[in-house]
């Protein structure tokens, strides 16, 4: 990992690049720095903190933010008094580790690599480029990123929402959308930045949690909550949290005298002129291509579009124009975190297929000390209490908690750490465990949900069984929830540490078992996502069994005409199908249906019915790419009048160049048919773009045709906004209707008539059309037997639920099973391809292992107490428990997730959860009381 570094030059070609990197001096030795902060404390020079957008000051000796990786200090050469004036050196004198090194110089680093990934991010739009909002002149006008830092518990305001002018509590806040996006002002971008609507809603809801009775208003052009579950979030903000949404484009803001109040004029949806004052105004700034990234891409010979983003195709979304160079994240185009994470995994998958012949050649084996035998010895507990910067120490008296821990039974060593999760602290902890001969470890810090594996690895590196570890969550459960009660938070922290120590004293070593891995993957679904995943796995050197229930490959993409980028879908799809059919390691099963799934990660056995014959496929992982379908409308005369068609049916007419289209003199596209309603409260994401692509095609075929798009919120997110602008320039009319007042369609000999209330005119209008195209929703199947067979969840909308919406968007909680494409959520073809490549990359993280480790914190059932009642079998959500041939329950440790449901449900007390035994749990309860 090379920080403070930049790429100077790249030479060579795909599979054989030479990269020259310039690493700038840090002036602090990372191997010596212990991140104590003494240098920053004594540094006399204060400068604006760029990470917090100048909302506070930092020192010239600084760490950029509290969770920086690596957590090492640096000296700012442009502001350091010694480096600029030759005086001071206070940091060097105070540093207890002797880490300050003013002799540090630039270093040149040469790398030889096979592929390159551009993941250089974005830069936020600077509102000073357009002065109508008073940003930089009015102190109470903030950007959305500045407001994020205000909301953050670790930020300069500690989460307190206040005006910058007088630091009074803010009671009324406005969010202005599309600042620097969907705009043709100088410096702005005409595309949609894709994330701003959702993040504004999040900020408004979090702010309302922080400030009781807060009046939050969001001024918008179109609400674009097109991501998975984003529409539900919008509905919750509007209906439950009381966030006001006002459709109005704000052009300017005025400050009221010297009060700091901000006046906004707008016209509401009834056409009334309204004036409102606000305490704060938050500008939802857009995402722009990074200027340095554009220069780097230009030097690499990567083709860029007119916005400065790398050009790619829908069927190869992470590939640039230069072979071996890939792109992901917000530098591919404006996008949210889940999409960025998917793209990152996709680049890993595509690069992995390129580098597959070299896999394993640079592998290094980690040396782990032999495990210390603690059986028969008295507990010797080490307690490490974390300050977490000010995240914990700002509320909890950490020295007092540490001193309290020194007097607890079996505690042999206590230490405070600034950041216990930093690498240097981890190394130090491992050394202390060995030197002090500790046999148990307690860390009082953050949530074990995110940090427990990290500390368990530290124990392993120290030669201690990783399960001889317990955490006390004094951040979430103390400093965060009792931020205004430091004394009570400190006492509670002591209680939690005492409970953790009592449990730690009773912990016993637990062990995992090694299982072999079947080096094959089962891919279910022969659409674009499934085909892409199977091809990528084959390219990476693994066998892929591709199962499709129909007798042809291609799925729903067979009905698509063009992508939003204008590519011919049929040509690309035919090529992809041919490549998969010829792939050396892909075995196809058409007319096939999954009947039974047994086993677990690394060792699945799936029974497949292929044209009436059963086959058993053994595989290590599974990828669910089962797709979704177009909603079959029951409204708007669909099925009763052949002049009413769905979007996909129009695609087929265009593909066939059907003669009936030549007779169409006027066409209307009706959006959100079958979704964004009570039954399906989600946005199908692709419909607005799809309608505009086809509307433009109709206009191109017959320019004199009248074309209307009737919509609720036009959602041409990201770079798709260009299509919206192109459509308006082509004469396509966009009419926003009042959904609450309904829309009726009736038929006559002269054509179809649509009746609705136009929100701009605020009156009933009628549109006549020869052709009505319903933008029908994307819907998953009514019944999903695969979810039960693979033990994976589906949500209320019947789409699959990933393990974590942001961090694991293609994984399931069930290990070894992954998801991609429309089965996960509505998405465009290029996004489905990227997610399929990501799923393949994630699958390879399992397939590439020689062995998997299972067990540890799992249930064990005492056969002497088991009555065979099957209650545990019934309640186990992972199907990890079955009755053996003696009628006793047994746990499959490879499937058990240690949830403890069997323990709490059994009336006989037969199950016991390792690491959470009755003695350990009751010991904690007694310690708490």
CSV table of C-alpha atoms in Angstrom, one decimal, residues 27-30 32-34 95-101:
chain,number,residue,atom,x,y,z
A,27,UNK,CA,8.5,13.3,7.3
A,28,UNK,CA,7.4,10.7,9.9
A,29,UNK,CA,8.7,7.1,9.9
A,30,UNK,CA,5.6,4.8,9.6
A,32,UNK,CA,8.2,4.0,14.3
A,33,UNK,CA,5.1,6.2,14.6
A,34,UNK,CA,2.7,4.9,17.4
A,95,UNK,CA,7.9,12.4,19.8
A,96,UNK,CA,8.4,9.5,22.3
A,97,UNK,CA,9.1,7.1,19.4
A,98,UNK,CA,11.7,9.2,17.6
A,99,UNK,CA,9.5,8.9,14.4
A,100,UNK,CA,10.0,12.4,13.1
A,101,UNK,CA,12.4,12.5,10.2
